[in-house]
mmCIF file of C-alpha atoms in Angstrom:
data_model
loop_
_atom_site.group_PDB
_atom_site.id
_atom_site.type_symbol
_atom_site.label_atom_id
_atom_site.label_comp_id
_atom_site.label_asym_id
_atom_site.label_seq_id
_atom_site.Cartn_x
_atom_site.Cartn_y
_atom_site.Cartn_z
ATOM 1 C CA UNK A 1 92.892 100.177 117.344
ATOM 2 C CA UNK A 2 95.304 97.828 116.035
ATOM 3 C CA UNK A 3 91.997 95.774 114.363
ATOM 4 C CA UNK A 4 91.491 99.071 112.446
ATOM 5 C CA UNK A 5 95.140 99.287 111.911
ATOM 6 C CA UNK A 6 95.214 95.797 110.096
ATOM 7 C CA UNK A 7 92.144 96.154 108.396
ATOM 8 C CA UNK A 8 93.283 99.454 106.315
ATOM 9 C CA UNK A 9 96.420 97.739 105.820
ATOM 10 C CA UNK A 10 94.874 94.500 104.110
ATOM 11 C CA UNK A 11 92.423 96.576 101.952
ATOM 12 C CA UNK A 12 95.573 99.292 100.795
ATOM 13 C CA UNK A 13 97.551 95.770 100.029
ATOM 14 C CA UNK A 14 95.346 94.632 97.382
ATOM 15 C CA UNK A 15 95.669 97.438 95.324
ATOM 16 C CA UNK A 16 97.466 97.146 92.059
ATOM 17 C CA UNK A 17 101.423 98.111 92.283
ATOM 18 C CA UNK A 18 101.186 98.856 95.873
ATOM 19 C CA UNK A 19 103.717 97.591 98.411
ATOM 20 C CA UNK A 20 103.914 97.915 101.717
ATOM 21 C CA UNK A 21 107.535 98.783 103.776
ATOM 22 C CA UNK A 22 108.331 99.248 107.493
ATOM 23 C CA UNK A 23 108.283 102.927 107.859
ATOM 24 C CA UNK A 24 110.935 104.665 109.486
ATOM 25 C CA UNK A 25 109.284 105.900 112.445
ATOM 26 C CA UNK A 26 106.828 102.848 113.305
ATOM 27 C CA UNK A 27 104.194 101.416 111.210
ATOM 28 C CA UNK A 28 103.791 100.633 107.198
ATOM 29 C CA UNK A 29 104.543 102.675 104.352
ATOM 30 C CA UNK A 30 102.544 102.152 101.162
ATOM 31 C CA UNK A 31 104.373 102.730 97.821
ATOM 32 C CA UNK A 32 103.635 102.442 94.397
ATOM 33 C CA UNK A 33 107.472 102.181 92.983
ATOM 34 C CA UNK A 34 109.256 104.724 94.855
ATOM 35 C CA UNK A 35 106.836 106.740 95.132
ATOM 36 C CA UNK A 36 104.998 106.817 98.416
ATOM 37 C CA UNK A 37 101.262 107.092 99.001
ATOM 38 C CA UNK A 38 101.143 107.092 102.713
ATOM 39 C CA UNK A 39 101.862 105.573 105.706
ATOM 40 C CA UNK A 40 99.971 104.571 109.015
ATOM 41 C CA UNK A 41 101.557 104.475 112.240
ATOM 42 C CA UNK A 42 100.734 101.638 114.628
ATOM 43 C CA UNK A 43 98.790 103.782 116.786
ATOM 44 C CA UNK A 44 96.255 104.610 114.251
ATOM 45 C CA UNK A 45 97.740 107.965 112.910
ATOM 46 C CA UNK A 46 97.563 108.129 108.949
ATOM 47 C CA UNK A 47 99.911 110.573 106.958
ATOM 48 C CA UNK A 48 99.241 111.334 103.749
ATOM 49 C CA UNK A 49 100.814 113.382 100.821
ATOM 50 C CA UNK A 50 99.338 115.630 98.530
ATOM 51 C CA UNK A 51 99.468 118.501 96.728
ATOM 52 C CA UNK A 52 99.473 121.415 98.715
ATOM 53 C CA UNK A 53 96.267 122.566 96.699
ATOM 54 C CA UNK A 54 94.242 119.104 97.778
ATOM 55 C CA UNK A 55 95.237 119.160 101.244
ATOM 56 C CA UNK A 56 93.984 122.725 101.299
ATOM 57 C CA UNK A 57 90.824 121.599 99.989
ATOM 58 C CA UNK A 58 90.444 118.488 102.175
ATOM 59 C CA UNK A 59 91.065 120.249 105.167
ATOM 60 C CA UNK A 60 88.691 122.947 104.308
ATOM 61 C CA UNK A 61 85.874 119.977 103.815
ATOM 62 C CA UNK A 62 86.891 118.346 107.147
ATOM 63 C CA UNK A 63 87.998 115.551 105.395
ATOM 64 C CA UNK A 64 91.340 115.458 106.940
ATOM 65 C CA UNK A 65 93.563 117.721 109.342
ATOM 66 C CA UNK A 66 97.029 119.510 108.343
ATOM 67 C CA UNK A 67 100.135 117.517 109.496
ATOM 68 C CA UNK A 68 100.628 117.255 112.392
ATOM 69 C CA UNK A 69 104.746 117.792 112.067
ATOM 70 C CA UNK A 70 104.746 119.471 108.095
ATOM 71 C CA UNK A 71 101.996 121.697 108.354
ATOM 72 C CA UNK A 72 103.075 123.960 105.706
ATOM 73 C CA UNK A 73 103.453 120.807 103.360
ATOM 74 C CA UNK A 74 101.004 119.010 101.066
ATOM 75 C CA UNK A 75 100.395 116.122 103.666
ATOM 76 C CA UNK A 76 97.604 115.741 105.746
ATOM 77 C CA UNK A 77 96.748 113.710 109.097
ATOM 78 C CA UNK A 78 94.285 111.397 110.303
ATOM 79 C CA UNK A 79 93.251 109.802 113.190
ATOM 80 C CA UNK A 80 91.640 106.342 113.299
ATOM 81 C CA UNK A 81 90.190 106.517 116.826
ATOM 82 C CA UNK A 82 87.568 103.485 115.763
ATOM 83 C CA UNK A 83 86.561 100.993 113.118
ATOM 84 C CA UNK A 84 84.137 103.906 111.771
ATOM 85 C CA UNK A 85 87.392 105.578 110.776
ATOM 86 C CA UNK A 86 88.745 102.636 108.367
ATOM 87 C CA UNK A 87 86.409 104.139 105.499
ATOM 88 C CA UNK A 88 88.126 107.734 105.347
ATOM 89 C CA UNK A 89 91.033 106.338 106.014
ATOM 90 C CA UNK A 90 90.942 104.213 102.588
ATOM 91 C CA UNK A 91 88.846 106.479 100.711
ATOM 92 C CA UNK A 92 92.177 109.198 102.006
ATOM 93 C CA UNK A 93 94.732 106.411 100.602
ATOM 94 C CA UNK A 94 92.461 106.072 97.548
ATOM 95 C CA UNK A 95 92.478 109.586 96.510
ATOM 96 C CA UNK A 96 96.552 109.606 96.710
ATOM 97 C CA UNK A 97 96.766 106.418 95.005
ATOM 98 C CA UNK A 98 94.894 107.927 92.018
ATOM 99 C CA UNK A 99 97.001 111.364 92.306
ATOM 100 C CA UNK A 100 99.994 109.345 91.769
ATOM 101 C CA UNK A 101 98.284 106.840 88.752
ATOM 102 C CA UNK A 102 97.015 109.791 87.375
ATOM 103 C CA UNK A 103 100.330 110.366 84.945
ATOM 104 C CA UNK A 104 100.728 106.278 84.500
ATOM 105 C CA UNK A 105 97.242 105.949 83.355
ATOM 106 C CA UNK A 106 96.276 108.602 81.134
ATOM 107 C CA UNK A 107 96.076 106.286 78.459
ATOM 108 C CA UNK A 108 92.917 104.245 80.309
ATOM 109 C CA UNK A 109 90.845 107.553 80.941
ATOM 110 C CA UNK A 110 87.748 106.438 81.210
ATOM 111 C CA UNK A 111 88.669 103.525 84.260
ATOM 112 C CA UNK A 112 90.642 106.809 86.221
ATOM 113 C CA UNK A 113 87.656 108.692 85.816
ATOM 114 C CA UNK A 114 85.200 105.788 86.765
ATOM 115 C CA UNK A 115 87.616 105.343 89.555
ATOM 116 C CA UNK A 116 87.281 109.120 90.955
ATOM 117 C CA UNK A 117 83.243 108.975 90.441
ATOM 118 C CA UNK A 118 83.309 105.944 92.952
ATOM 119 C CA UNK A 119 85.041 108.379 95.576
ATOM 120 C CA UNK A 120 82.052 110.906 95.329
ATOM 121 C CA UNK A 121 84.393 114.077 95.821
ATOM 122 C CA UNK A 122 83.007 117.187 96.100
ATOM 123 C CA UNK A 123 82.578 119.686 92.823
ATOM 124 C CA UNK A 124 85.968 121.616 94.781
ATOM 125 C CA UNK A 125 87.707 118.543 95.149
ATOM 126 C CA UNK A 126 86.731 117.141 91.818
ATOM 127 C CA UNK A 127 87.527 120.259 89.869
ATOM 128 C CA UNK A 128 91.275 119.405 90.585
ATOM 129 C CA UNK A 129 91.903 116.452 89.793
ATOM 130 C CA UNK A 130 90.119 117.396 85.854
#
């Protein structure tokens, strides 16, 4: 686990504006500014937030499971259990990364909308974020 740990941690580091911060109960917190996009306990859980209308529609496509603490909330859990989860774990960070870009880069469009094509969401998942 911790291999698959590290590895979503060095991919989510590269990303542009993102820092990573001890979070407060184990693991790393990744931020853009203040503003977090998730976190990852040590473990292998991964928490994170959305809009309660996403995490509705990513738990509906078994993409993700409510929180496991906030499950009335907008965030969503998890589990990496093996390296097979490291993709939906980073394609899970991706999607919140370019939730909270959206309002920073609505003058570059096009690149936010190339960006969400590469994610392949569904038509339900897509018609939010239009």
């Amino acid at each position: 686990m911790p291999n698959s740990v590290d590895k979503i941690v060095q991919i989510v580091s590269e990303w542009n504006d993102v820092t990573i911060e001890p979070h407060r109960f184990g693991g790393r917190e990744f931020k853009i500014g203040n503003v977090e996009i998730g976190h990852i306990h040590n473990h292998g859980l991964v928490d994170v937030p959305f809009t309660r209308r996403i995490r509705e529609q990513l738990v509906a496509e078994n993409a993700a499971q409510v929180h496991h603490i906030l499950p009335e909330s907008g965030w969503i859990s998890f589990y990496v259990r093996s390296d097979k989860d490291v993709d939906q774990a980073v394609w899970l960070y991706r999607l919140s990364y370019l939730q909270k870009q959206r309002n920073r880069r609505r003058g570059d469009r096009a690149a936010f909308e190339r960006e969400l094509n590469d994610l392949a969401l569904s038509p339900d998942l897509r018609a939010i974020f239009a």
